[in-house]
């Protein structure tokens, strides 16, 4: 029988492999962004072999940014593996339940705190390196602008990486400040299971139902104030 830990490891591995492409294209911007080589778009080889000093400098910083990204990924995977091995997920318990339970096991509690802090600090360092990477690339694409595809690719690659960094920052910050071990890979759908507080306190009211003509209720209320009497000169014949 397949264990829950194995299923969780497969999920993490699958998501990680999907993110490898995203991170590679999002950090090596000087290679993958379309740039001008005369009247044509430069190939990957031409971008790599570009001898311009600034282009080479940006390329080296791209490599450094990718290296820091994958180092941060290794720390993230190490943290995820530790959580899968020593902890578990119980939907019948609250998200803050771990804080009350793990204090009874000081060795696990200290290890979790170290992993969360190390993960958070490495993420902040990686965000700083990637921010410089983006700024350096902006000047590069300005000098080698080819067409609208240059800007669209730049925006797409950067946004994908920024989404990953934002999600990781939320996980790391919540884990450190609230003494949690939130997963950076496994997310679950949210079920609406209570009534809205605005409805319960009366600030949100339902609209009155519309009367259906097909209802079997024969009692109809008539407002006599809306009845108008029209008098005409017509004669009623016997």
CSV table of C-alpha atoms in Angstrom, one decimal, residues 17-192:
chain,number,residue,atom,x,y,z
A,17,UNK,CA,10.3,19.9,-11.8
A,18,UNK,CA,7.7,22.2,-13.2
A,19,UNK,CA,9.3,25.2,-11.5
A,20,UNK,CA,12.8,24.4,-12.8
A,21,UNK,CA,11.9,25.6,-16.3
A,22,UNK,CA,10.3,28.7,-14.8
A,23,UNK,CA,13.3,29.6,-12.7
A,24,UNK,CA,15.8,28.9,-15.5
A,25,UNK,CA,14.1,31.2,-18.0
A,26,UNK,CA,13.3,33.8,-15.3
A,27,UNK,CA,16.9,34.2,-14.1
A,28,UNK,CA,18.8,33.7,-17.3
A,29,UNK,CA,17.1,36.7,-18.9
A,30,UNK,CA,20.0,37.8,-21.0
A,31,UNK,CA,19.8,34.5,-22.9
A,32,UNK,CA,16.0,33.9,-23.3
A,33,UNK,CA,14.7,37.4,-23.9
A,34,UNK,CA,14.5,38.2,-27.7
A,35,UNK,CA,17.1,40.8,-28.6
A,36,UNK,CA,18.1,42.5,-31.8
A,37,UNK,CA,20.9,41.2,-34.0
A,38,UNK,CA,20.6,43.6,-36.9
A,39,UNK,CA,17.2,43.0,-38.5
A,40,UNK,CA,16.8,39.5,-36.9
A,41,UNK,CA,16.3,38.2,-33.4
A,42,UNK,CA,19.4,36.8,-31.8
A,43,UNK,CA,19.7,33.1,-31.2
A,44,UNK,CA,20.5,31.7,-27.8
A,45,UNK,CA,24.1,31.0,-29.0
A,46,UNK,CA,24.5,34.6,-30.2
A,47,UNK,CA,23.2,35.9,-26.9
A,48,UNK,CA,25.7,33.7,-25.0
A,49,UNK,CA,28.6,34.6,-27.2
A,50,UNK,CA,27.9,38.4,-27.2
A,51,UNK,CA,31.2,40.0,-26.4
A,52,UNK,CA,29.8,43.3,-25.1
A,53,UNK,CA,31.2,44.0,-21.6
A,54,UNK,CA,27.8,45.0,-20.1
A,55,UNK,CA,26.1,42.0,-21.7
A,56,UNK,CA,28.7,39.6,-20.3
A,57,UNK,CA,28.4,41.2,-16.9
A,58,UNK,CA,24.6,40.8,-16.9
A,59,UNK,CA,25.0,37.2,-18.1
A,60,UNK,CA,27.4,36.4,-15.2
A,61,UNK,CA,25.0,38.0,-12.7
A,62,UNK,CA,22.2,35.9,-14.3
A,63,UNK,CA,24.2,32.8,-13.6
A,64,UNK,CA,24.8,33.9,-10.0
A,65,UNK,CA,21.1,34.6,-9.5
A,66,UNK,CA,20.2,31.1,-10.9
A,67,UNK,CA,22.8,29.5,-8.6
A,68,UNK,CA,21.3,31.3,-5.5
A,69,UNK,CA,17.9,30.3,-6.6
A,70,UNK,CA,18.7,26.6,-6.8
A,71,UNK,CA,20.6,26.8,-3.5
A,72,UNK,CA,17.5,28.3,-1.9
A,73,UNK,CA,15.5,25.5,-3.6
A,74,UNK,CA,17.7,22.9,-2.0
A,75,UNK,CA,17.0,24.4,1.4
A,76,UNK,CA,13.3,24.5,0.6
A,77,UNK,CA,13.3,20.9,-0.4
A,78,UNK,CA,15.3,19.9,2.7
A,79,UNK,CA,12.8,21.7,4.9
A,80,UNK,CA,9.9,20.1,3.0
A,81,UNK,CA,11.4,16.6,3.4
A,82,UNK,CA,11.9,17.1,7.1
A,83,UNK,CA,8.3,18.2,7.5
A,84,UNK,CA,7.0,15.2,5.6
A,85,UNK,CA,9.2,12.8,7.6
A,86,UNK,CA,8.5,14.1,11.1
A,87,UNK,CA,5.1,15.8,10.8
A,88,UNK,CA,1.7,15.1,9.2
A,89,UNK,CA,-1.5,16.8,8.1
A,90,UNK,CA,-4.8,16.3,9.9
A,91,UNK,CA,-7.7,18.3,8.5
A,92,UNK,CA,-9.6,17.7,11.7
A,93,UNK,CA,-7.2,19.9,13.6
A,94,UNK,CA,-6.6,23.6,13.4
A,95,UNK,CA,-3.6,25.1,11.6
A,96,UNK,CA,-2.1,26.3,14.9
A,97,UNK,CA,-2.4,22.9,16.6
A,98,UNK,CA,1.3,22.1,15.9
A,99,UNK,CA,2.5,24.9,18.1
A,100,UNK,CA,0.7,23.4,21.1
A,101,UNK,CA,1.9,19.8,20.3
A,102,UNK,CA,5.5,20.3,19.3
A,103,UNK,CA,6.5,22.2,22.5
A,104,UNK,CA,6.3,18.8,24.2
A,105,UNK,CA,9.2,17.6,22.0
A,106,UNK,CA,12.0,20.2,22.4
A,107,UNK,CA,14.3,18.6,19.9
A,108,UNK,CA,11.8,18.7,17.1
A,109,UNK,CA,10.7,22.2,18.1
A,110,UNK,CA,14.3,23.6,17.9
A,111,UNK,CA,15.0,21.9,14.6
A,112,UNK,CA,11.8,23.3,13.1
A,113,UNK,CA,12.7,26.8,14.3
A,114,UNK,CA,16.2,26.5,12.8
A,115,UNK,CA,14.8,25.3,9.5
A,116,UNK,CA,12.2,28.1,9.3
A,117,UNK,CA,14.7,30.9,10.1
A,118,UNK,CA,17.4,29.6,7.7
A,119,UNK,CA,14.8,29.2,5.0
A,120,UNK,CA,13.5,32.8,5.6
A,121,UNK,CA,16.9,34.4,5.6
A,122,UNK,CA,18.0,32.5,2.4
A,123,UNK,CA,14.8,33.6,0.7
A,124,UNK,CA,15.4,37.3,1.6
A,125,UNK,CA,19.0,37.0,0.2
A,126,UNK,CA,17.7,35.4,-3.0
A,127,UNK,CA,15.1,38.1,-3.4
A,128,UNK,CA,17.8,40.8,-3.2
A,129,UNK,CA,20.0,39.0,-5.7
A,130,UNK,CA,17.0,38.6,-8.1
A,131,UNK,CA,16.0,42.2,-7.7
A,132,UNK,CA,19.4,43.3,-8.9
A,133,UNK,CA,19.2,40.8,-11.7
A,134,UNK,CA,16.0,42.4,-13.0
A,135,UNK,CA,17.3,45.9,-12.8
A,136,UNK,CA,20.5,45.0,-14.7
A,137,UNK,CA,18.4,43.3,-17.4
A,138,UNK,CA,16.2,46.3,-17.9
A,139,UNK,CA,19.1,48.3,-19.3
A,140,UNK,CA,20.1,45.3,-21.4
A,141,UNK,CA,16.7,45.0,-23.1
A,142,UNK,CA,16.6,48.8,-23.6
A,143,UNK,CA,19.9,48.6,-25.6
A,144,UNK,CA,19.0,45.4,-27.5
A,145,UNK,CA,15.3,46.1,-28.0
A,146,UNK,CA,13.9,44.3,-31.0
A,147,UNK,CA,10.1,44.3,-30.9
A,148,UNK,CA,7.1,44.0,-28.5
A,149,UNK,CA,8.1,40.4,-27.9
A,150,UNK,CA,11.1,41.6,-26.0
A,151,UNK,CA,8.9,43.3,-23.4
A,152,UNK,CA,6.3,40.6,-23.3
A,153,UNK,CA,8.8,37.9,-22.7
A,154,UNK,CA,10.6,39.9,-20.1
A,155,UNK,CA,7.3,40.6,-18.2
A,156,UNK,CA,6.2,37.0,-18.5
A,157,UNK,CA,9.5,35.5,-17.2
A,158,UNK,CA,9.8,38.0,-14.4
A,159,UNK,CA,6.2,37.7,-13.2
A,160,UNK,CA,6.4,33.9,-13.0
A,161,UNK,CA,9.4,34.1,-10.7
A,162,UNK,CA,7.9,36.9,-8.6
A,163,UNK,CA,4.8,34.8,-8.0
A,164,UNK,CA,7.0,32.0,-6.7
A,165,UNK,CA,9.0,34.4,-4.5
A,166,UNK,CA,5.8,36.0,-3.1
A,167,UNK,CA,4.3,32.6,-2.3
A,168,UNK,CA,7.5,31.5,-0.6
A,169,UNK,CA,7.7,34.7,1.3
A,170,UNK,CA,4.2,34.2,2.7
A,171,UNK,CA,5.1,30.6,3.7
A,172,UNK,CA,8.4,31.6,5.3
A,173,UNK,CA,7.1,34.7,7.1
A,174,UNK,CA,4.0,32.9,8.5
A,175,UNK,CA,6.1,29.9,9.6
A,176,UNK,CA,8.6,32.1,11.5
A,177,UNK,CA,6.2,34.6,13.1
A,178,UNK,CA,3.5,32.1,14.0
A,179,UNK,CA,5.8,29.1,14.8
A,180,UNK,CA,4.3,27.0,12.0
A,181,UNK,CA,5.6,24.6,9.4
A,182,UNK,CA,3.7,25.6,6.3
A,183,UNK,CA,4.3,23.7,3.1
A,184,UNK,CA,5.8,25.6,0.2
A,185,UNK,CA,4.4,23.1,-2.3
A,186,UNK,CA,1.3,21.4,-1.1
A,187,UNK,CA,-1.8,23.6,-1.2
A,188,UNK,CA,-5.4,22.6,-0.5
A,189,UNK,CA,-8.7,23.9,-1.7
A,190,UNK,CA,-10.8,25.9,0.8
A,191,UNK,CA,-14.3,24.9,1.6
A,192,UNK,CA,-16.9,27.5,2.6
